[in-house]
Structure formats: structure tokens, C-alpha cells
Amino acid sequence: MVGSQGLLRGALAWEQSDRPPVLFTGGIWAGRLSGFSRDRLLDDASALAEAQWRVHELIGQDALLAYFDPLFIPEAYGCELRFLETGPLVAPIPLTRFADQAPSVGDGRLPVVLEAVACMAARAGGRIPVGTLVEGPFTTLSRIADAEVLLRLTITDAAAVDAALGRMTEMLLAFCRAAAEAGADFVFVADPVASATMISPAMFGRFALPALRELCAGLSIPVILHICGDTTPILADMAGSGAAALSLDQCMDLREARRRIDGRCALAGNLDPMTLLMGTPEEVVRETRRVMEAGGNRGFILMPGCGVPPGAPFQNVAAMVRAVREG
Ligand SMILES: [Zn+2]
């Protein structure tokens, strides 16, 4: 039987398999389940790694992700972080301050995440893929400089946005390369602000895509790229970003997406996170089977359409993984 590492590698290489690998993002969900306090999960790499292991031992998902929230990068730039019931939020800083304070991989919580990668990779021993998660350059910059400010600047001073995106991409590359050195097998890049529901396809092609291309091209490990919402108008561009797989939202038709992408990269998705949050385990199993059928057994990773909601019942996430593993 092919193990988790083989399943993920095979899916990313567009190979046929008996079942798709199943994985999910949801650092806060896994953290809550672990019973560790938020402060420990933010500061203590062994707790962060242990939280993912506990979930894996209970549920058996095919990959582990070393992260709690994706905002450790803006935080390392000096943005203040607040945790609300709905998730973490950052207070933006002026772009002028951003220019001269690029953090290194030794700043903020970056060493904690990198150490968690190393812990998890050592324990996984190559059997289970270990990844980490960052937000894409455009989204990260919009968190740091404020989305509205950034979107206005794309019109009034495109050169300043290009320069800032260039520096942002360099910083993310440095972090992701350090994660690869620590043992990460892949990077999950979420770029929600680059969504076609947030910016026009032309703006995506002009600003977000070149930065994503640079990020993917600069890494020796594969990237799974997630962009929220209806990505139909930018799907062809996303397929040309250099990402090994595109993770799509639940509103997307996987068969149609596959047709448009035409074998250029793998697909991941797209079980409705609301079913995980509000549904019964039986409904989750039905939804998982529907998605598996749409995704097929080649170049496909089963995931929720977005992250696992922090309040999703354990039984529902377990039912999703079990339905995939049992076929
Ligand atoms: Zn999403």
C-alpha cells in the first residue's frame, strides 16, 4: 500500500492512485483540539508540532502543517496581532515603515515555526509529508500595508507596489527556503486577497501573479496554491504560476477546472467548510464522496474548500478523512 508521502508525491506528479491524499489547513482548529494554550502554541515549537501530531494520531490525515495562524509574517514586520473569535487580525503599518524593516528568518515567531517543521519532519521520518503555510506576497503585503491602501497604490504608484512586492517575495522566499532546509516537503501558499472577488483578473496578472511565479520558481519544494472564492477568470494564470497544485474553493466546479487547467498542475479541494462546521458526520461523508468523484484519482488532493473552521466538530473532520481512506 502506498503511504502518505507516496500519495502526495504521486498526486503532485499527476499519477494515478487508488485514492487521493487527504489533508487540511486549520492551524487554529488543530491547536484548540490539542488542549495547549494559545500562548504556548505561539511560542513553543514542540507544542505546535505536538498539536499536529495529536490530530494525525486521532484522524490519520496524509500531511502535517507546521503553523498555527498565517499572520506570523506580518507580525515579524512589526504589525500588532489580535485574536478574535472569528480568527486573528493584524493592525497594518504605513508602507514607508515597511520599506526599511524587512525581518530575517530569526525574527518574531519565524524560528518557532521553523523549529516546529524540524520537529515534525524528524518525527515523520519521511513517511508523512510535512509542510508549512504562508500567505502569498500580495495578501501578506495587503495585511501589512492595509488592503485599501495597497489597492489605491496599485493605481496611483504602481512602481512603489512593484518594489514592495519584490521585497515581500524575497522575505517569503527566505522563510520558505529555511523551512525546506528544516525538512518541509511542501509549502501551502494561501493568497485570499488575490481572489477574483477582491481584485480584477488584470490586476491579478499585473501584481499578484508575477510575485507568485517568483516564489514558486525560487523554491526546491512544491507549492500548493490556494486562492479563495470564484477563481474561474484567473484559473489559467494560476495554472501557469509554477504551483504544483491549485487548491480551489467549494464554489468551483472541479471537472470544469480540470478541463481548463488541462493537466498543467494538480487540483486540490473542495469540500464545503460549512458542512464541516454545521453538518452531521453522515452529511460530511456524502459530501466527501461527491468531491472525490468530481476530483478523480489522478492529480487530485482532497481538501476542504478553505481551512477547517475553528469551531468544526472533531467527528466531522474525522469523518472526512475516514471517508477518503476507506474509499
Ligand atoms: Zn480560502
Coordinates of C-alpha atoms and ligand atoms in Angstrom, one line a residue:
M1 CA 0.0 0.0 0.0
V2 CA 1.3 3.5 -0.9
G3 CA 1.9 5.6 2.2
S4 CA 1.0 9.3 2.7
Q5 CA 4.3 10.6 1.3
G6 CA 3.9 8.5 -1.9
L7 CA 0.2 9.5 -2.2
L8 CA 1.0 13.2 -2.1
R9 CA 4.1 13.0 -4.3
G10 CA 2.0 10.9 -6.8
A11 CA -0.9 13.4 -6.8
L12 CA 1.5 16.3 -7.4
A13 CA 3.2 14.4 -10.2
W14 CA -0.2 13.7 -11.9
E15 CA 0.0 10.0 -11.3
Q16 CA -2.9 7.6 -10.9
S17 CA -3.7 6.3 -7.4
D18 CA -6.2 4.2 -5.5
R19 CA -7.3 7.2 -3.5
P20 CA -6.4 10.8 -3.2
P21 CA -4.3 12.0 -0.3
V22 CA -6.5 13.9 2.2
L23 CA -5.2 16.9 4.1
F24 CA -6.5 20.2 5.5
T25 CA -5.3 23.6 6.8
G26 CA -6.8 24.6 10.1
G27 CA -3.9 25.5 12.5
I28 CA -6.3 27.1 15.0
W29 CA -8.7 24.1 14.9
A30 CA -5.8 21.7 15.5
G31 CA -4.4 23.9 18.2
R32 CA -7.8 24.1 20.0
L33 CA -8.1 20.3 19.8
S34 CA -4.6 19.8 21.3
G35 CA -5.6 21.4 24.6
F36 CA -2.5 23.6 24.6
S37 CA -3.0 27.3 25.4
R38 CA -2.8 29.8 22.6
D39 CA 0.3 31.4 24.1
R40 CA 2.1 28.0 24.1
L41 CA 1.2 27.4 20.5
L42 CA 2.5 30.8 19.6
D43 CA 5.8 30.5 21.4
D44 CA 6.7 26.8 21.8
A45 CA 7.7 24.8 18.7
S46 CA 7.3 21.5 20.5
A47 CA 3.7 22.3 21.4
L48 CA 3.0 23.4 17.9
A49 CA 4.4 20.2 16.5
E50 CA 2.7 18.1 19.1
A51 CA -0.7 19.7 18.3
Q52 CA -0.5 18.5 14.7
W53 CA 0.7 15.0 15.8
R54 CA -2.2 14.5 18.2
V55 CA -4.6 15.3 15.4
H56 CA -2.8 13.0 13.0
E57 CA -2.8 10.1 15.5
L58 CA -6.5 10.5 16.0
I59 CA -7.6 11.2 12.4
G60 CA -4.8 10.0 10.1
Q61 CA -4.7 12.9 7.6
D62 CA -2.0 12.5 4.9
A63 CA 0.1 15.6 5.7
L64 CA 1.0 17.8 8.7
L65 CA 1.2 21.5 8.5
A66 CA 3.5 23.4 10.8
Y67 CA 1.6 26.6 11.6
F68 CA -1.0 28.0 14.0
D69 CA -2.1 31.1 12.1
P70 CA -0.7 32.6 8.9
L71 CA 0.0 36.0 10.4
F72 CA 3.4 35.3 11.8
I73 CA 4.9 37.0 8.8
P74 CA 3.1 40.4 9.1
E75 CA 3.8 40.1 12.9
A76 CA 7.5 39.8 12.2
Y77 CA 7.3 43.1 10.3
G78 CA 6.0 44.8 13.5
C79 CA 2.3 44.6 12.9
E80 CA 0.3 44.1 16.1
L81 CA -1.7 40.8 16.2
R82 CA -5.1 40.4 17.9
F83 CA -7.1 37.1 18.2
L84 CA -10.9 37.5 17.8
E85 CA -13.5 34.7 17.9
T86 CA -13.5 34.8 14.1
G87 CA -9.7 34.5 13.8
P88 CA -6.6 36.6 14.1
L89 CA -6.3 40.2 12.8
V90 CA -3.3 42.4 12.2
A91 CA -3.1 46.2 12.6
P92 CA -1.4 47.5 9.4
I93 CA 1.7 49.7 9.5
P94 CA 2.5 52.5 7.0
L95 CA 4.2 51.3 3.8
T96 CA 7.0 53.8 4.4
R97 CA 7.9 51.9 7.6
F98 CA 7.7 48.6 5.9
A99 CA 10.4 49.6 3.4
D100 CA 13.2 49.6 5.9
Q101 CA 12.2 46.8 8.3
A102 CA 12.3 43.5 6.4
P103 CA 12.6 40.8 9.1
S104 CA 15.0 37.9 8.8
V105 CA 14.2 34.2 9.5
G106 CA 15.4 34.8 13.1
D107 CA 12.7 37.4 13.9
G108 CA 9.4 37.1 15.6
R109 CA 7.7 33.7 15.6
L110 CA 9.6 32.6 12.4
P111 CA 12.1 30.5 14.4
V112 CA 9.2 28.8 16.3
V113 CA 7.5 27.7 13.0
L114 CA 10.9 26.6 11.6
E115 CA 11.7 24.6 14.7
A116 CA 8.2 23.0 14.5
V117 CA 8.9 22.0 10.9
A118 CA 12.2 20.4 12.0
C119 CA 10.5 18.6 15.0
M120 CA 7.7 17.3 12.8
A121 CA 10.0 16.2 9.9
A122 CA 12.2 14.3 12.3
R123 CA 9.3 12.5 13.8
A124 CA 7.6 11.8 10.4
G125 CA 10.9 10.2 9.2
G126 CA 9.9 10.8 5.6
R127 CA 6.7 8.7 6.0
I128 CA 4.2 11.6 6.3
P129 CA 4.7 14.8 4.3
V130 CA 5.3 17.9 6.4
G131 CA 4.5 21.4 5.1
T132 CA 4.2 24.9 6.4
L133 CA 1.8 27.7 5.4
V134 CA 2.3 31.3 4.4
E135 CA 0.1 33.8 2.7
G136 CA 1.1 34.9 -0.8
P137 CA 3.1 38.1 -1.4
F138 CA 0.1 40.2 -2.5
T139 CA -2.0 39.1 0.5
T140 CA 0.8 39.5 3.0
L141 CA 1.6 43.0 1.7
S142 CA -2.1 43.9 2.0
R143 CA -2.1 42.7 5.7
I144 CA 1.0 44.8 6.4
A145 CA 0.1 48.0 4.5
D146 CA -3.7 47.6 4.7
A147 CA -5.7 46.2 1.7
E148 CA -7.4 49.5 0.9
V149 CA -4.1 51.5 0.9
L150 CA -2.4 48.8 -1.2
L151 CA -5.3 48.7 -3.8
R152 CA -5.2 52.5 -4.1
L153 CA -1.5 52.5 -4.6
T154 CA -1.7 50.0 -7.5
I155 CA -3.4 52.8 -9.3
T156 CA -1.5 55.9 -8.1
D157 CA 2.0 54.4 -7.7
A158 CA 2.4 51.0 -9.3
A159 CA 6.2 51.3 -9.1
A160 CA 6.0 51.5 -5.3
V161 CA 3.8 48.4 -5.2
D162 CA 6.2 46.5 -7.5
A163 CA 9.1 47.4 -5.3
A164 CA 7.3 46.4 -2.1
L165 CA 6.1 43.2 -3.6
G166 CA 9.6 42.4 -4.7
R167 CA 10.9 42.8 -1.2
M168 CA 8.0 40.9 0.2
T169 CA 8.6 37.9 -2.1
E170 CA 12.3 37.9 -1.2
M171 CA 11.4 37.7 2.5
L172 CA 8.9 34.9 1.9
L173 CA 11.4 33.0 -0.2
A174 CA 14.0 33.3 2.6
F175 CA 11.4 31.8 5.0
C176 CA 10.2 29.0 2.7
R177 CA 13.8 28.1 1.8
A178 CA 14.6 27.9 5.5
A179 CA 11.5 25.7 6.0
A180 CA 12.7 23.4 3.2
E181 CA 16.1 23.1 4.9
A182 CA 14.4 22.3 8.1
G183 CA 12.7 19.4 6.4
A184 CA 9.5 20.7 4.9
D185 CA 8.3 18.7 1.9
F186 CA 5.9 21.3 0.6
V187 CA 4.6 24.9 1.2
F188 CA 0.9 25.8 1.2
V189 CA 0.5 29.3 -0.1
A190 CA -2.9 31.0 0.6
D191 CA -3.5 34.2 -1.4
P192 CA -7.1 35.2 -0.5
V193 CA -6.6 38.9 -1.3
A194 CA -5.5 37.9 -4.9
S195 CA -9.0 36.4 -5.4
A196 CA -11.1 37.4 -8.4
T197 CA -13.7 38.5 -5.9
M198 CA -11.2 41.0 -4.4
I199 CA -9.2 42.3 -7.4
S200 CA -9.7 42.2 -11.2
P201 CA -8.1 39.4 -13.3
A202 CA -6.0 42.2 -14.9
M203 CA -4.7 43.3 -11.5
F204 CA -4.1 39.7 -10.6
G205 CA -2.0 39.2 -13.7
R206 CA -0.1 42.5 -13.2
F207 CA 0.7 42.3 -9.5
A208 CA -0.1 39.1 -7.7
L209 CA 0.9 36.6 -10.4
P210 CA 4.5 37.7 -11.0
A211 CA 5.2 37.6 -7.3
L212 CA 3.7 34.1 -7.1
R213 CA 5.8 33.0 -10.1
E214 CA 8.9 34.3 -8.4
L215 CA 8.1 32.5 -5.2
C216 CA 7.3 29.1 -6.8
A217 CA 10.3 29.3 -9.1
G218 CA 12.7 30.1 -6.2
L219 CA 11.8 27.0 -4.2
S220 CA 13.0 23.5 -4.5
I221 CA 9.9 22.0 -2.9
P222 CA 6.4 22.1 -4.4
V223 CA 3.8 24.8 -3.7
I224 CA 0.1 24.2 -3.2
L225 CA -1.6 27.5 -4.1
H226 CA -5.0 28.3 -2.5
I227 CA -7.0 31.3 -3.7
C228 CA -10.5 31.8 -2.2
G229 CA -13.7 32.4 -4.0
D230 CA -14.6 32.1 -7.7
T231 CA -11.2 31.8 -9.4
T232 CA -12.6 30.9 -12.8
P233 CA -11.3 34.1 -14.5
I234 CA -7.8 33.6 -13.2
L235 CA -7.5 29.8 -13.3
A236 CA -5.4 29.6 -16.4
D237 CA -3.0 32.2 -14.9
M238 CA -2.9 30.3 -11.6
A239 CA -2.0 27.1 -13.5
G240 CA 1.0 29.0 -15.0
S241 CA 2.2 30.2 -11.6
G242 CA 4.6 27.3 -11.1
A243 CA 2.4 25.9 -8.3
A244 CA 2.3 22.1 -8.3
A245 CA -1.4 22.1 -7.2
L246 CA -4.2 24.6 -7.1
S247 CA -6.5 24.4 -4.1
L248 CA -10.0 25.6 -5.0
D249 CA -12.9 26.9 -3.1
Q250 CA -16.2 25.0 -2.7
C251 CA -17.9 27.3 -5.3
M252 CA -15.7 25.9 -8.0
D253 CA -16.6 23.0 -10.3
L254 CA -13.7 20.6 -10.2
R255 CA -14.5 18.9 -13.5
E256 CA -14.6 22.2 -15.3
A257 CA -11.5 23.4 -13.5
R258 CA -9.7 20.3 -14.6
R259 CA -10.7 20.9 -18.2
R260 CA -9.4 24.4 -18.1
I261 CA -6.1 23.5 -16.5
D262 CA -5.6 20.6 -18.9
G263 CA -3.0 18.7 -16.9
R264 CA -0.7 21.6 -16.2
C265 CA -0.9 21.1 -12.5
A266 CA -2.8 19.1 -9.9
L267 CA -6.0 20.2 -8.2
A268 CA -7.0 20.2 -4.5
G269 CA -10.4 20.8 -2.9
N270 CA -13.1 21.5 -2.4
L271 CA -15.4 20.1 0.3
D272 CA -17.7 22.8 1.7
P273 CA -16.2 24.0 5.1
M274 CA -19.8 24.9 6.2
T275 CA -20.6 21.1 6.0
L276 CA -17.6 20.5 8.3
L277 CA -18.9 23.2 10.7
M278 CA -22.7 22.7 10.6
G279 CA -23.3 19.3 9.1
T280 CA -23.6 15.8 10.6
P281 CA -20.8 13.2 10.0
E282 CA -23.1 11.4 7.6
E283 CA -23.5 14.7 5.5
V284 CA -19.7 15.1 5.6
V285 CA -19.2 11.6 4.3
R286 CA -21.8 12.2 1.5
E287 CA -20.1 15.5 0.6
T288 CA -16.6 13.9 0.7
R289 CA -17.7 11.1 -1.7
R290 CA -19.2 13.7 -4.1
V291 CA -16.0 15.7 -4.1
M292 CA -13.9 12.5 -4.6
E293 CA -15.9 11.6 -7.6
A294 CA -15.5 15.0 -9.1
G295 CA -11.8 15.2 -8.4
G296 CA -10.9 11.7 -9.7
N297 CA -7.9 9.6 -8.8
R298 CA -5.2 11.4 -10.8
G299 CA -3.5 14.6 -9.8
F300 CA -6.0 15.3 -7.1
I301 CA -5.8 16.1 -3.3
L302 CA -8.9 16.0 -1.2
M303 CA -9.2 19.1 1.0
P304 CA -11.9 21.4 2.3
G305 CA -12.6 24.4 0.0
C306 CA -10.9 26.6 2.6
G307 CA -9.4 26.0 6.0
V308 CA -11.2 23.8 8.6
P309 CA -13.3 26.4 10.6
P310 CA -12.0 26.7 14.2
G311 CA -15.4 25.6 15.5
A312 CA -15.8 22.5 13.4
P313 CA -16.7 19.3 15.4
F314 CA -13.9 16.8 15.6
Q315 CA -16.2 14.0 14.4
N316 CA -16.8 15.8 11.1
V317 CA -13.2 16.3 10.2
A318 CA -12.5 12.7 11.2
A319 CA -15.5 11.6 9.0
M320 CA -14.0 13.4 6.0
V321 CA -10.6 11.7 6.4
R322 CA -12.1 8.3 7.1
A323 CA -14.4 8.6 4.0
V324 CA -11.3 9.2 1.8
R325 CA -9.2 6.5 3.4
E326 CA -11.9 3.9 3.2
G327 CA -12.8 4.9 -0.4
Ligands
ZN1 ZN -10.0 30.1 1.1

